[in-house]
PDB file of C-alpha atoms in Angstrom:
ATOM      1  CA  MET U   1     -11.716  -2.621  -0.622  1.00  0.00           C
ATOM      2  CA  PHE U   2     -10.802  -5.913   1.025  1.00  0.00           C
ATOM      3  CA  ARG U   3     -14.410  -6.482   2.104  1.00  0.00           C
ATOM      4  CA  ILE U   4     -15.777  -5.568  -1.318  1.00  0.00           C
ATOM      5  CA  PHE U   5     -13.598  -8.022  -3.233  1.00  0.00           C
ATOM      6  CA  THR U   6     -13.697 -10.882  -0.725  1.00  0.00           C
ATOM      7  CA  ALA U   7     -17.259 -10.712   0.619  1.00  0.00           C
ATOM      8  CA  ASN U   8     -19.689 -13.564   0.433  1.00  0.00           C
ATOM      9  CA  ILE U   9     -23.182 -12.250  -0.153  1.00  0.00           C
ATOM     10  CA  PRO U  10     -25.491 -13.473   2.640  1.00  0.00           C
ATOM     11  CA  ASN U  11     -29.263 -13.449   2.425  1.00  0.00           C
ATOM     12  CA  VAL U  12     -30.993 -10.158   3.209  1.00  0.00           C
ATOM     13  CA  SER U  13     -32.549 -11.133   6.558  1.00  0.00           C
ATOM     14  CA  SER U  14     -29.311 -12.282   8.183  1.00  0.00           C
ATOM     15  CA  ARG U  15     -27.239  -9.438   6.718  1.00  0.00           C
ATOM     16  CA  THR U  16     -28.413  -6.773   9.214  1.00  0.00           C
ATOM     17  CA  VAL U  17     -27.892  -8.968  12.288  1.00  0.00           C
ATOM     18  CA  ALA U  18     -24.509 -10.192  11.080  1.00  0.00           C
ATOM     19  CA  LEU U  19     -23.421  -6.623  10.350  1.00  0.00           C
ATOM     20  CA  SER U  20     -24.479  -5.454  13.823  1.00  0.00           C
ATOM     21  CA  ILE U  21     -22.656  -8.319  15.547  1.00  0.00           C
ATOM     22  CA  ARG U  22     -19.548  -7.813  13.400  1.00  0.00           C
ATOM     23  CA  THR U  23     -19.563  -4.063  14.092  1.00  0.00           C
ATOM     24  CA  LEU U  24     -19.883  -4.687  17.828  1.00  0.00           C
ATOM     25  CA  LYS U  25     -17.022  -7.199  17.777  1.00  0.00           C
ATOM     26  CA  LEU U  26     -14.794  -4.787  15.848  1.00  0.00           C
ATOM     27  CA  MET U  27     -15.614  -1.952  18.254  1.00  0.00           C
ATOM     28  CA  VAL U  28     -14.745  -4.113  21.279  1.00  0.00           C
ATOM     29  CA  LEU U  29     -11.508  -5.303  19.634  1.00  0.00           C
ATOM     30  CA  THR U  30     -10.542  -1.727  18.781  1.00  0.00           C
ATOM     31  CA  MET U  31     -11.151  -0.562  22.336  1.00  0.00           C
ATOM     32  CA  ILE U  32      -9.207  -3.475  23.856  1.00  0.00           C
ATOM     33  CA  VAL U  33      -6.192  -2.911  21.599  1.00  0.00           C
ATOM     34  CA  SER U  34      -6.230   0.864  22.146  1.00  0.00           C
ATOM     35  CA  VAL U  35      -6.584   0.614  25.911  1.00  0.00           C
ATOM     36  CA  SER U  36      -3.838  -2.032  26.021  1.00  0.00           C
ATOM     37  CA  ILE U  37      -1.423   0.273  24.211  1.00  0.00           C
ATOM     38  CA  VAL U  38      -2.261   3.173  26.541  1.00  0.00           C
ATOM     39  CA  ILE U  39      -1.842   0.981  29.633  1.00  0.00           C
ATOM     40  CA  VAL U  40       1.556  -0.283  28.458  1.00  0.00           C
ATOM     41  CA  VAL U  41       2.694   3.298  27.803  1.00  0.00           C
ATOM     42  CA  ILE U  42       1.437   4.508  31.217  1.00  0.00           C
ATOM     43  CA  ILE U  43       3.061   1.638  33.133  1.00  0.00           C
ATOM     44  CA  SER U  44       6.329   1.891  31.197  1.00  0.00           C
ATOM     45  CA  SER U  45       6.429   5.652  31.640  1.00  0.00           C
ATOM     46  CA  TYR U  46       5.871   5.306  35.369  1.00  0.00           C
ATOM     47  CA  LEU U  47       8.544   2.620  35.697  1.00  0.00           C
ATOM     48  CA  THR U  48      11.139   4.610  33.731  1.00  0.00           C
ATOM     49  CA  SER U  49      10.519   8.159  34.978  1.00  0.00           C
ATOM     50  CA  GLN U  50       8.205   7.797  38.004  1.00  0.00           C
ATOM     51  CA  THR U  51       5.669  10.149  36.394  1.00  0.00           C
ATOM     52  CA  ILE U  52       2.363   9.605  34.730  1.00  0.00           C
ATOM     53  CA  GLY U  53       1.139  11.975  32.087  1.00  0.00           C
ATOM     54  CA  TYR U  54       2.200  15.193  30.536  1.00  0.00           C
ATOM     55  CA  GLY U  55       3.953  18.305  31.769  1.00  0.00           C
ATOM     56  CA  LYS U  56       5.687  17.061  34.872  1.00  0.00           C
ATOM     57  CA  LYS U  57       9.432  16.303  34.753  1.00  0.00           C
ATOM     58  CA  THR U  58       9.542  14.682  31.305  1.00  0.00           C
ATOM     59  CA  CYS U  59       7.276  13.862  28.417  1.00  0.00           C
ATOM     60  CA  TYR U  60       5.585  10.493  28.706  1.00  0.00           C
ATOM     61  CA  LEU U  61       7.219   9.497  25.401  1.00  0.00           C
ATOM     62  CA  ASP U  62      10.740  10.080  26.666  1.00  0.00           C
ATOM     63  CA  SER U  63      12.318   6.800  25.554  1.00  0.00           C
ATOM     64  CA  ALA U  64      12.715   4.868  22.351  1.00  0.00           C
ATOM     65  CA  PHE U  65      10.738   2.001  23.869  1.00  0.00           C
ATOM     66  CA  LEU U  66       7.718   4.201  24.608  1.00  0.00           C
ATOM     67  CA  ILE U  67       7.817   5.746  21.129  1.00  0.00           C
ATOM     68  CA  GLY U  68       8.029   2.244  19.695  1.00  0.00           C
ATOM     69  CA  VAL U  69       5.085   0.956  21.740  1.00  0.00           C
ATOM     70  CA  SER U  70       2.867   3.989  21.227  1.00  0.00           C
ATOM     71  CA  MET U  71       3.585   4.891  17.601  1.00  0.00           C
ATOM     72  CA  VAL U  72       5.938   2.635  15.635  1.00  0.00           C
ATOM     73  CA  ALA U  73       4.491  -0.752  16.629  1.00  0.00           C
ATOM     74  CA  PRO U  74       0.840   0.204  15.937  1.00  0.00           C
ATOM     75  CA  ALA U  75       1.833   1.810  12.627  1.00  0.00           C
ATOM     76  CA  CYS U  76       3.762  -1.312  11.615  1.00  0.00           C
ATOM     77  CA  VAL U  77       0.871  -3.594  12.581  1.00  0.00           C
ATOM     78  CA  VAL U  78      -1.573  -1.460  10.590  1.00  0.00           C
ATOM     79  CA  SER U  79       0.807  -1.456   7.602  1.00  0.00           C
ATOM     80  CA  LEU U  80       1.240  -5.234   7.748  1.00  0.00           C
ATOM     81  CA  CYS U  81      -2.529  -5.753   8.001  1.00  0.00           C
ATOM     82  CA  ASN U  82      -3.074  -3.420   5.068  1.00  0.00           C
ATOM     83  CA  LEU U  83      -0.432  -5.296   3.068  1.00  0.00           C
ATOM     84  CA  ALA U  84      -2.160  -8.605   3.854  1.00  0.00           C
ATOM     85  CA  PHE U  85      -5.532  -7.139   2.843  1.00  0.00           C
ATOM     86  CA  LEU U  86      -3.982  -5.813  -0.376  1.00  0.00           C
ATOM     87  CA  VAL U  87      -2.496  -9.199  -1.278  1.00  0.00           C
ATOM     88  CA  THR U  88      -5.802 -10.947  -0.527  1.00  0.00           C
ATOM     89  CA  THR U  89      -7.682  -8.402  -2.632  1.00  0.00           C
ATOM     90  CA  ILE U  90      -5.264  -8.802  -5.551  1.00  0.00           C
ATOM     91  CA  VAL U  91      -5.630 -12.596  -5.371  1.00  0.00           C
ATOM     92  CA  SER U  92      -9.447 -12.253  -5.335  1.00  0.00           C
ATOM     93  CA  ILE U  93      -9.403  -9.925  -8.327  1.00  0.00           C
ATOM     94  CA  HIS U  94      -7.071 -12.313 -10.150  1.00  0.00           C
ATOM     95  CA  ARG U  95      -9.395 -15.262  -9.453  1.00  0.00           C
ATOM     96  CA  VAL U  96     -12.349 -13.374 -10.909  1.00  0.00           C
ATOM     97  CA  SER U  97     -10.345 -12.319 -13.955  1.00  0.00           C
ATOM     98  CA  SER U  98      -9.222 -15.932 -14.533  1.00  0.00           C
ATOM     99  CA  LEU U  99     -12.884 -16.814 -15.151  1.00  0.00           C
ATOM    100  CA  LEU U 100     -13.065 -14.360 -18.038  1.00  0.00           C
ATOM    101  CA  THR U 101     -12.068 -14.992 -21.635  1.00  0.00           C
ATOM    102  CA  PHE U 102      -8.521 -14.244 -22.759  1.00  0.00           C
ATOM    103  CA  ASP U 103      -9.513 -11.130 -24.715  1.00  0.00           C
ATOM    104  CA  SER U 104     -11.363  -9.549 -21.817  1.00  0.00           C
ATOM    105  CA  VAL U 105      -8.539 -10.387 -19.385  1.00  0.00           C
ATOM    106  CA  LYS U 106      -6.029  -8.758 -21.697  1.00  0.00           C
ATOM    107  CA  LYS U 107      -8.134  -5.582 -21.852  1.00  0.00           C
ATOM    108  CA  ASP U 108      -8.592  -5.541 -18.075  1.00  0.00           C
ATOM    109  CA  GLN U 109      -4.904  -6.045 -17.220  1.00  0.00           C
ATOM    110  CA  TYR U 110      -4.175  -2.335 -17.477  1.00  0.00           C
ATOM    111  CA  LYS U 111      -7.235  -1.464 -15.389  1.00  0.00           C
ATOM    112  CA  ASN U 112      -6.203  -4.015 -12.751  1.00  0.00           C
ATOM    113  CA  LEU U 113      -2.693  -2.593 -12.647  1.00  0.00           C
ATOM    114  CA  ILE U 114      -4.094   0.884 -11.979  1.00  0.00           C
ATOM    115  CA  LEU U 115      -6.418  -0.566  -9.327  1.00  0.00           C
ATOM    116  CA  TYR U 116      -3.521  -2.342  -7.593  1.00  0.00           C
ATOM    117  CA  ILE U 117      -1.490   0.868  -7.590  1.00  0.00           C
ATOM    118  CA  LYS U 118      -4.394   2.812  -6.091  1.00  0.00           C
ATOM    119  CA  LEU U 119      -5.008   0.186  -3.430  1.00  0.00           C
ATOM    120  CA  SER U 120      -1.381  -0.050  -2.403  1.00  0.00           C
ATOM    121  CA  SER U 121      -0.899   3.717  -2.317  1.00  0.00           C
ATOM    122  CA  VAL U 122      -3.756   4.249   0.122  1.00  0.00           C
ATOM    123  CA  THR U 123      -3.000   1.306   2.372  1.00  0.00           C
ATOM    124  CA  SER U 124       0.469   1.540   3.819  1.00  0.00           C
ATOM    125  CA  VAL U 125       2.495   4.244   2.122  1.00  0.00           C
ATOM    126  CA  TYR U 126       1.245   6.914   4.517  1.00  0.00           C
ATOM    127  CA  TRP U 127       2.186   4.877   7.575  1.00  0.00           C
ATOM    128  CA  ILE U 128       5.624   4.162   6.163  1.00  0.00           C
ATOM    129  CA  VAL U 129       6.178   7.921   5.946  1.00  0.00           C
ATOM    130  CA  ALA U 130       5.121   8.245   9.600  1.00  0.00           C
ATOM    131  CA  VAL U 131       7.505   5.506  10.738  1.00  0.00           C
ATOM    132  CA  LEU U 132      10.313   7.017   8.674  1.00  0.00           C
ATOM    133  CA  ALA U 133       9.619  10.470  10.152  1.00  0.00           C
ATOM    134  CA  GLU U 134       9.991   9.087  13.668  1.00  0.00           C
ATOM    135  CA  ALA U 135      13.054   7.016  12.780  1.00  0.00           C
ATOM    136  CA  VAL U 136      14.983   9.990  11.386  1.00  0.00           C
ATOM    137  CA  GLU U 137      13.363  12.478  13.802  1.00  0.00           C
ATOM    138  CA  ASN U 138      12.480  14.902  11.015  1.00  0.00           C
ATOM    139  CA  ASP U 139       9.748  17.451  11.797  1.00  0.00           C
ATOM    140  CA  ILE U 140       8.990  18.124   8.117  1.00  0.00           C
ATOM    141  CA  LEU U 141       8.355  14.410   7.518  1.00  0.00           C
ATOM    142  CA  ARG U 142       6.230  14.285  10.680  1.00  0.00           C
ATOM    143  CA  PHE U 143       4.092  17.146   9.390  1.00  0.00           C
ATOM    144  CA  ILE U 144       3.764  15.464   5.976  1.00  0.00           C
ATOM    145  CA  SER U 145       2.779  12.153   7.592  1.00  0.00           C
ATOM    146  CA  ILE U 146       0.132  13.876   9.732  1.00  0.00           C
ATOM    147  CA  LEU U 147      -1.325  15.516   6.628  1.00  0.00           C
ATOM    148  CA  LEU U 148      -1.237  12.305   4.598  1.00  0.00           C
ATOM    149  CA  ASN U 149      -2.820  10.184   7.330  1.00  0.00           C
ATOM    150  CA  GLY U 150      -5.479  12.803   7.985  1.00  0.00           C
ATOM    151  CA  LEU U 151      -6.357  13.044   4.320  1.00  0.00           C
ATOM    152  CA  GLN U 152      -6.599   9.334   3.473  1.00  0.00           C
ATOM    153  CA  GLY U 153     -10.326   9.611   2.739  1.00  0.00           C
ATOM    154  CA  VAL U 154      -9.692  12.523   0.396  1.00  0.00           C
ATOM    155  CA  SER U 155      -6.979  10.595  -1.434  1.00  0.00           C
ATOM    156  CA  ILE U 156      -9.263   7.582  -1.860  1.00  0.00           C
ATOM    157  CA  PHE U 157     -12.006   9.874  -3.172  1.00  0.00           C
ATOM    158  CA  ILE U 158      -9.636  11.531  -5.635  1.00  0.00           C
ATOM    159  CA  SER U 159      -8.117   8.258  -6.827  1.00  0.00           C
ATOM    160  CA  TYR U 160     -11.503   6.760  -7.629  1.00  0.00           C
ATOM    161  CA  THR U 161     -13.358   9.798  -8.932  1.00  0.00           C
ATOM    162  CA  CYS U 162     -10.717  11.759 -10.823  1.00  0.00           C
ATOM    163  CA  ASN U 163     -10.413   9.549 -13.864  1.00  0.00           C
ATOM    164  CA  ARG U 164     -11.217   9.707 -17.545  1.00  0.00           C
ATOM    165  CA  ARG U 165     -14.590   7.956 -17.235  1.00  0.00           C
ATOM    166  CA  VAL U 166     -15.894  10.350 -14.574  1.00  0.00           C
ATOM    167  CA  TYR U 167     -14.453  13.311 -16.501  1.00  0.00           C
ATOM    168  CA  GLN U 168     -16.291  12.213 -19.659  1.00  0.00           C
ATOM    169  CA  LEU U 169     -19.536  11.585 -17.793  1.00  0.00           C
ATOM    170  CA  TYR U 170     -19.345  14.978 -16.122  1.00  0.00           C
ATOM    171  CA  PHE U 171     -18.621  16.937 -19.270  1.00  0.00           C
ATOM    172  CA  ARG U 172     -21.096  14.945 -21.350  1.00  0.00           C
ATOM    173  CA  SER U 173     -23.743  15.757 -18.743  1.00  0.00           C
ATOM    174  CA  SER U 174     -22.806  19.429 -18.506  1.00  0.00           C
ATOM    175  CA  THR U 175     -22.711  19.931 -22.284  1.00  0.00           C
ATOM    176  CA  SER U 176     -26.103  18.290 -22.723  1.00  0.00           C
ATOM    177  CA  GLN U 177     -27.595  20.504 -20.001  1.00  0.00           C
ATOM    178  CA  SER U 178     -26.129  23.704 -21.467  1.00  0.00           C
ATOM    179  CA  SER U 179     -27.412  22.918 -24.965  1.00  0.00           C
ATOM    180  CA  SER U 180     -30.985  22.355 -23.740  1.00  0.00           C
TER     181      SER U 180
END
């Protein structure tokens, strides 16, 4: 959503090259960050328990520091990034709506409110549940956070397709097909 509301539209010829370069940069950044986290966990685990990996004397996540580095810190960073993207998106939507007439802005305020709620619910709420589950060491919350994080795409799909407009389009289409 952040890219949709904040994108500048480049010309068609440079769009493909820019997208390929951007995708490559994001892939490299993702790999570097992921490998860095794994290396920190491996080194810290070795220094604290003189083991590397699973199934020896202790679990590799046997300290609060290792849980923080491997789960809580990445979840917090993702949540903060999502919050920043949400704020930027809201500001972009507000700028566009400020160009409209007063009557149209008034009509769109309710729609924007719903959009903001949808955006914020799919950005960081799921990660907050995961952090909370680890903080209170509750297995039920852990299970819920795993389900929520695994089903983010489904929740985005539902939030944007299960609405009155889609419902009306679907039933208008199905009633016109059944009457023909």
